[in-house]
Amino acid sequence: MKVVICGAGQVGFGIAEQLAGEQNDVSIVDTNPRRIQMVADQLDVRGVVGMGSHPDVLAKAGIDHADMIIAVTLHDEVNMIACQVAHALFNVPTKVARIRAQSYLAPEWRDLLSRDHLPIDVVISPEIEVGEMVLRRLSLPGAIDTVTFADGAVVVAGVHCGEECPVVDTPLKDLTQTFPDLQATVVAVNRGGRILVPRSTDQLAIGDIAYFVAQADQVQRTLSIFGHDEIPGQRIVIAGGGNIGLYVASELEKRNQAARVKVIEASRERAQTIAEALSRSVVLSGDALDRAILDEAGVGEADTMIALTNDDRINILSCQLSKQIGARRILALLNEQGYASFARGLGIDAHVNPRQITVSKVLQHVRRGRIRGVHALLDGAGEMIEAEALETSPLVGKPLRDLGLLDGLRIGAIVRNGHVMLPTGDFVVRAHDRVVLFALAERIKRVEQLFRVALEFF
């Protein structure tokens, strides 16, 4: 696949790294020569210095032969015009744009982003995506990572296996025998930074992060089995009143009438703006690292402290200070992958990474075959994937135990006509089943082949 990426920031670099690693033909455009040089030095991609919305720059990047343009610069308008140029002048089939300003995405203006006006096939709104991730973490406080598939019928959650975890040193097959009605399957294990695909005879160890797939109404019970029966908190403090902080606070007001939310925002002008936008939340103007402000916000009695500022260091320090003061649980927004990798060692219960979330959203549309959803794990070392099985798929019509196609993969659930089913050796996948599985990075191409439409692939 030939892909042109506009924007060599964290998200653009992450997408380029993923796609180049999968042997795609990637070009990346940015106005900053240093960024382009850094990307070219580290990745096997073509770098072009210039404005991503300029036709001549896109032409140098090879847009005339591109299958897709992914515009993720810092400026919404550049991203939109880049897609317009790619469509009007170069007839690029698929156009993806990151758009942050919510005004462009308001329902009353939805016709703007249509083929007759601004022909953008996929719009990515990081604020909404990250905000929804934060809200899922709040609803499942025992999980350190969560994502939904199959229209919400299936949930994937990551859970830390501590010393008190009841299922440590227990073969995974025994979980099914002990809890026969439990609709959950462990599909991946992060052990010391290395991701593993477990077999039914494998055991979990202290310190592992286990990722399980479960029917939505079984997630809380599954977390309890792993020793995490935390109850969602109602007293919430949010540090950072930017777009994400405002979105989380406003959605909490809509979805949870019992929630008592306080927002800390450094800018007095911004604090005034969000105070007018919120109805029940209390907004404080001040520094999230100021002990007096944290005390005024009631951090010591908070069920959850969420740090959502634009500065990772402020988020880390405010979380640590809040934990010392008495906050039961802390959650931080961390953009830098280096910080995210040792967040738990810093005492942070859970974190969200906007880059990972945005990259996962893009990959959903890059993947070939009937791929409906993608969520990258451990900075791309593996992916959770939802895909639709077609009549031509080798998965269809044979018991799973008879298939020699699943090395490096693990199926977590199959959804048939809205009903969630767990895979067993005797299970036979039918056409149009929706399969939720985990795949190691080096096995992604195999997944695409399994769910590809074209008969010649097989």
C-alpha positions as a printed Julia matrix, in Angstrom:
458×3 Matrix{Float64}:
   0.0     0.0    0.0
   1.21    3.49  -0.87
   0.45    5.99   1.92
   1.22    9.7    2.26
   1.22   11.07   5.81
   0.99   14.82   6.44
   2.48   15.72   9.82
   5.59   14.23  11.41
   4.65   14.82  15.04
   4.11   12.05  17.56
   1.0    10.71  15.85
   2.39   10.98  12.32
   5.63    9.32  13.4
   3.72    6.54  15.15
   1.62    5.83  12.06
   4.68    5.91   9.79
   6.56    3.58  12.12
   3.71    1.07  12.13
   3.08    1.13   8.39
   6.74    1.14   7.36
   7.34   -1.83   9.65
   4.68   -3.7    7.7
   6.52   -3.07   4.4
   4.14   -0.4    3.11
   5.43    2.38   0.84
   5.26    5.45   3.11
   5.99    9.13   2.47
   5.76   11.72   5.23
   5.43   15.49   4.84
   6.17   18.2    7.4
   7.21   21.85   7.41
   9.94   21.19   9.99
  13.18   19.94   8.34
  14.49   18.57  11.64
  11.43   16.37  12.1
  11.7    15.04   8.56
  15.39   14.31   9.04
  14.68   12.49  12.31
  11.96   10.36  10.71
  14.12    9.57   7.68
  17.03    8.56   9.94
  14.91    6.18  12.01
  12.41    4.76   9.53
  12.41    3.41   6.01
  10.19    6.19   4.64
  10.46    9.03   2.14
  10.59   12.47   3.78
   9.42   15.68   2.11
   9.76   19.16   3.63
   6.82   21.44   2.92
   3.19   22.26   3.6
   1.0    19.19   3.39
  -1.86   21.1    1.76
   0.25   22.35  -1.18
  -0.24   20.35  -4.41
   3.42   20.54  -5.44
   4.56   19.21  -2.06
   2.06   16.34  -2.2
   3.21   15.58  -5.73
   6.83   15.28  -4.52
   5.59   12.83  -1.88
   4.08   10.63  -4.6
   0.44   11.42  -3.96
  -0.48   10.63  -7.58
   0.09    6.91  -6.87
  -1.16    6.88  -3.27
  -3.89    4.59  -1.98
  -4.41    6.77   1.08
  -3.58   10.15   2.56
  -3.48   10.54   6.34
  -3.45   14.21   7.41
  -2.49   14.59  11.08
  -0.76   17.95  11.27
  -1.44   20.25  14.21
  -3.79   22.38  12.12
  -7.31   21.22  11.23
  -7.49   23.48   8.19
  -4.26   22.09   6.71
  -5.57   18.56   7.24
  -8.88   19.33   5.54
  -7.33   21.1    2.56
  -4.75   18.32   2.13
  -7.65   15.85   1.76
  -9.44   18.2   -0.64
  -6.34   18.54  -2.82
  -5.71   14.77  -2.73
  -9.28   14.17  -3.89
  -9.7    16.91  -6.47
  -6.29   16.81  -8.13
  -4.98   13.28  -7.51
  -8.1    11.14  -7.04
  -6.74    9.45  -3.89
  -9.21    6.69  -2.86
  -9.09    7.05   0.93
  -8.63   10.31   2.83
  -8.18   10.46   6.62
  -8.01   13.72   8.59
  -7.5    14.57  12.24
  -9.88   17.37  13.23
  -9.81   18.79  16.73
 -12.14   21.79  16.61
 -15.55   20.52  17.66
 -17.29   23.26  15.66
 -16.44   21.42  12.44
 -17.95   18.22  13.87
 -21.23   19.65  15.2
 -24.3    17.76  13.9
 -25.76   20.86  12.25
 -22.67   21.2   10.04
 -22.21   17.51   9.19
 -22.68   18.11   5.44
 -19.42   20.07   5.41
 -17.38   16.86   5.6
 -19.03   15.12   2.68
 -17.91   14.11  -0.79
 -19.61   17.13  -2.35
 -17.84   19.61  -0.07
 -14.75   18.48   1.89
 -14.32   14.86   0.79
 -12.9    13.28   3.93
 -13.62    9.57   4.29
 -12.51    9.19   7.91
 -12.53   11.95  10.52
 -10.53   11.38  13.69
 -11.31   13.57  16.69
  -8.61   12.91  19.32
 -10.44   14.81  22.04
 -13.54   12.65  21.72
 -11.59    9.4   21.33
  -9.39   10.13  24.36
 -12.34   11.44  26.35
 -14.3     8.25  25.72
 -11.29    6.19  26.79
 -11.1     8.15  30.05
 -14.81    7.61  30.66
 -14.42    3.85  30.1
 -11.56    3.78  32.6
 -13.75    5.58  35.13
 -16.55    3.05  34.66
 -14.12    0.11  35.07
 -11.59    1.33  37.66
 -10.05   -2.13  38.06
  -8.83   -2.15  34.44
  -5.73   -0.4   33.14
  -6.81   -0.54  29.49
 -10.25   -0.95  27.94
 -11.76   -0.91  24.47
 -15.12   -2.05  23.09
 -15.91   -4.06  19.98
 -19.0    -5.43  18.21
 -21.08   -2.31  18.89
 -20.35   -2.53  22.62
 -21.26   -6.2   23.03
 -17.62   -7.19  23.67
 -15.08   -5.48  25.93
 -11.32   -6.0   25.98
  -9.68   -5.08  29.28
  -6.15   -5.19  30.64
  -5.73   -6.1   34.3
  -2.66   -6.11  36.53
  -1.95   -9.39  38.31
  -0.68   -8.44  41.76
   0.36  -10.59  44.7
  -3.27  -10.85  45.81
  -4.54  -11.96  42.39
  -6.47  -15.22  43.0
  -5.77  -16.69  39.56
  -1.96  -16.38  39.57
  -0.21  -19.73  39.0
  -3.46  -21.26  37.74
  -3.6   -22.79  34.2
  -5.92  -20.7   32.07
  -8.01  -23.74  31.16
  -8.88  -24.11  34.85
 -10.59  -20.72  34.79
 -13.17  -22.11  32.39
 -13.62  -25.21  34.51
 -13.91  -23.23  37.75
 -16.25  -20.62  36.27
 -18.08  -22.5   33.48
 -20.55  -19.69  32.83
 -17.91  -16.97  32.63
 -17.91  -15.34  29.2
 -14.25  -14.26  29.16
 -11.01  -15.4   27.5
  -7.41  -14.29  28.2
  -5.91  -13.49  24.79
  -2.61  -11.76  25.58
  -0.15  -11.26  28.43
   2.34   -8.42  28.91
   5.18   -9.94  30.9
   8.01   -7.53  31.65
   7.38   -5.5   28.5
   7.17   -8.58  26.26
   3.78   -9.53  24.91
   2.81  -13.21  24.8
  -0.01  -15.19  23.23
  -1.03  -17.64  25.99
  -2.07  -21.23  25.53
  -4.72  -22.9   27.68
  -2.01  -24.68  29.71
  -0.11  -21.46  30.5
  -0.24  -19.74  33.88
  -0.28  -16.09  34.86
   2.54  -14.75  37.04
   2.74  -11.92  39.56
   3.41   -8.67  37.72
   1.74   -9.78  34.47
  -0.78   -7.59  32.72
  -3.43   -9.91  31.32
  -5.73   -8.81  28.5
  -9.07  -10.57  28.4
 -12.04  -10.48  26.07
 -15.43  -10.62  27.75
 -19.08  -10.17  27.11
 -19.92   -6.63  28.21
 -22.05   -7.66  31.18
 -19.32  -10.04  32.4
 -16.44   -7.54  32.6
 -16.99   -6.46  36.2
 -17.25  -10.07  37.35
 -14.08  -10.99  35.45
 -12.2    -8.11  37.07
 -13.35   -9.38  40.47
 -11.99  -12.85  39.66
  -8.62  -11.2   39.01
  -8.84   -9.47  42.39
 -10.02   -6.1   41.11
 -13.51   -5.38  42.38
 -13.12   -1.62  42.66
 -16.37    0.34  42.57
 -16.62    3.3   40.15
 -16.07    6.52  42.07
 -18.46    9.45  42.3
 -16.07   12.14  43.61
 -13.86   13.11  40.7
 -11.26   15.85  40.31
 -10.05   16.77  36.82
  -6.8    18.72  36.39
  -6.88   20.48  33.03
  -9.88   22.18  31.48
  -8.87   21.83  27.84
 -11.02   20.15  25.22
 -10.56   16.69  26.75
 -11.16   17.84  30.32
 -14.29   19.73  29.31
 -15.59   16.76  27.32
 -15.09   14.35  30.22
 -16.72   16.71  32.73
 -19.72   17.44  30.51
 -20.27   13.76  29.7
 -20.07   12.84  33.39
 -22.8    15.39  34.06
 -24.98   13.74  31.41
 -24.24   10.08  32.19
 -23.83   10.03  35.96
 -26.22   12.16  37.99
 -24.5    11.13  41.22
 -21.05   12.27  40.11
 -19.54   15.25  41.89
 -16.96   16.76  39.56
 -14.42   19.5   40.2
 -12.18   20.9   37.46
  -8.86   22.69  38.01
  -7.78   25.0   35.15
  -4.68   27.2   35.16
  -6.06   29.87  32.81
  -8.6    32.13  34.48
 -10.19   32.99  31.14
 -10.53   29.34  30.17
 -11.86   28.49  33.64
 -14.59   31.08  33.15
 -15.47   29.64  29.75
 -15.83   26.05  30.93
 -17.7    27.14  34.07
 -20.33   28.63  31.79
 -20.44   25.44  29.7
 -20.9    23.1   32.69
 -24.02   22.99  34.86
 -23.16   20.97  37.98
 -19.37   20.82  38.05
 -17.26   23.15  40.18
 -14.46   24.93  38.31
 -11.39   26.26  40.12
  -8.77   28.52  38.56
  -5.28   27.58  39.71
  -2.18   25.42  39.38
  -2.68   21.64  39.58
   0.65   21.45  41.43
  -0.47   23.92  44.11
  -1.25   22.05  47.33
  -3.75   24.72  48.38
  -5.71   24.35  45.12
  -5.71   20.56  45.4
  -6.98   20.83  48.97
  -9.69   23.26  47.87
 -10.73   20.78  45.18
 -11.02   18.06  47.81
  -8.42   15.79  46.27
  -7.84   14.09  49.62
 -11.4    12.76  49.6
 -11.58   12.11  45.83
 -12.33    8.67  44.46
 -10.41    9.5   41.29
  -7.99   12.25  40.29
  -7.61   12.66  36.5
  -4.73   14.75  35.12
  -5.52   15.88  31.57
  -3.28   18.9   30.99
  -1.1    19.25  27.89
   2.09   18.74  29.92
   3.01   15.14  30.82
   5.25   16.27  33.66
   2.48   18.28  35.27
   0.14   15.3   34.89
   2.64   12.95  36.54
   3.53   15.29  39.4
  -0.07   16.32  40.11
  -1.08   12.64  40.21
   1.73   11.76  42.59
   0.92   14.72  44.84
  -2.78   13.82  44.78
  -1.99   10.24  45.78
   0.06   11.5   48.72
  -2.79   13.76  49.78
  -5.23   10.84  49.76
  -6.83   10.36  46.33
  -7.9     6.72  46.05
  -7.09    6.35  42.38
  -5.18    8.42  39.83
  -5.32    8.47  36.05
  -3.01   10.48  33.81
  -2.88   11.6   30.2
   0.6    10.76  28.92
   1.68   11.71  25.39
   5.31   10.61  25.62
   5.65    6.86  25.15
   8.71    6.89  27.4
   6.62    8.08  30.34
   3.8     5.68  29.55
   6.13    2.68  29.67
   6.89    3.14  33.36
   3.69    4.87  34.52
   2.87    2.13  37.04
   6.33    2.49  38.56
   5.49    6.14  39.16
   2.45    5.12  41.2
  -0.06    5.94  38.44
  -2.94    3.48  38.5
  -3.86    3.94  34.83
  -2.99    6.18  31.92
  -4.26    7.04  28.46
  -1.99    7.67  25.48
  -3.52    9.9   22.77
  -0.95    8.75  20.22
  -1.83    5.08  20.7
  -5.55    5.83  20.52
  -5.21    7.87  17.32
  -2.87    5.36  15.66
  -5.32    2.56  16.48
  -8.15    4.52  14.88
  -6.11    5.03  11.71
  -5.05    1.38  11.53
  -8.69    0.33  11.48
  -8.94    1.92   8.03
  -5.49    0.89   6.82
  -6.0    -2.81   7.43
  -7.12   -4.81   4.41
 -10.04   -7.21   4.59
 -13.26   -6.83   6.56
 -11.63   -5.21   9.57
 -14.17   -3.41  11.75
 -12.01   -2.32  14.67
  -8.37   -2.15  15.79
  -6.7    -1.35  19.12
  -2.9    -1.41  19.35
  -1.29   -2.81  22.5
   2.17   -2.18  23.95
   3.08    0.49  21.37
   2.19   -1.7   18.41
   3.67   -5.01  19.58
   0.24   -6.55  19.05
  -3.31   -5.61  18.13
  -6.83   -6.42  19.18
  -8.87   -6.76  16.0
 -12.54   -7.2   15.17
 -13.15   -8.65  11.71
 -16.03  -10.13   9.76
 -15.61  -13.67   8.43
 -16.54  -14.09   4.77
 -17.54  -17.19   2.81
 -14.03  -17.28   1.32
 -12.22  -17.22   4.67
 -10.22  -20.34   5.67
 -11.7   -19.87   9.16
 -15.17  -20.74   7.98
 -16.6   -24.25   8.11
 -13.97  -26.11  10.13
 -13.54  -26.65  13.9
 -10.95  -24.22  15.25
  -8.75  -27.08  16.5
  -8.38  -28.32  12.92
  -7.05  -25.0   11.62
  -3.3   -24.57  11.33
  -3.63  -20.84  10.8
  -3.7   -19.43  14.31
  -0.06  -19.37  15.41
   0.57  -15.97  16.99
  -3.18  -15.32  17.13
  -5.8   -15.98  19.8
  -9.53  -15.67  19.26
 -11.32  -14.13  22.22
 -14.96  -14.09  21.16
 -17.27  -14.61  18.21
 -20.41  -12.52  17.8
 -23.2   -14.12  15.77
 -26.47  -12.23  15.26
 -25.7   -10.14  18.33
 -24.98  -13.14  20.55
 -21.49  -13.37  22.1
 -19.9   -16.84  22.13
 -16.57  -18.08  23.47
 -14.28  -20.05  21.15
 -13.62  -23.72  21.9
 -11.76  -26.34  19.9
 -15.08  -27.61  18.53
 -16.36  -24.19  17.53
 -17.07  -23.66  13.83
 -16.99  -20.11  12.49
 -19.73  -19.24  10.02
 -19.8   -16.63   7.3
 -20.63  -13.14   8.62
 -19.58  -13.98  12.17
 -17.69  -11.12  13.82
 -14.45  -12.41  15.29
 -12.59  -10.55  18.06
  -8.98  -11.7   18.29
  -5.49  -10.73  19.35
  -2.56  -10.87  16.92
   1.14  -10.27  17.37
   2.47   -7.53  15.09
   4.26   -9.99  12.84
   0.99  -11.89  12.28
  -1.15   -8.93  11.17
  -0.72   -9.82   7.5
  -2.08  -13.29   8.27
  -5.17  -11.72   9.85
  -5.71   -9.56   6.77
  -5.47  -12.67   4.6
  -7.94  -14.57   6.77
 -10.55  -11.84   6.34
  -9.72  -10.68   2.82
 -12.45  -10.55   0.19
 -10.32  -11.51  -2.79
 -10.36  -15.23  -3.59
  -6.91  -15.19  -5.13
  -5.45  -14.45  -1.7
  -6.1   -18.06  -0.78
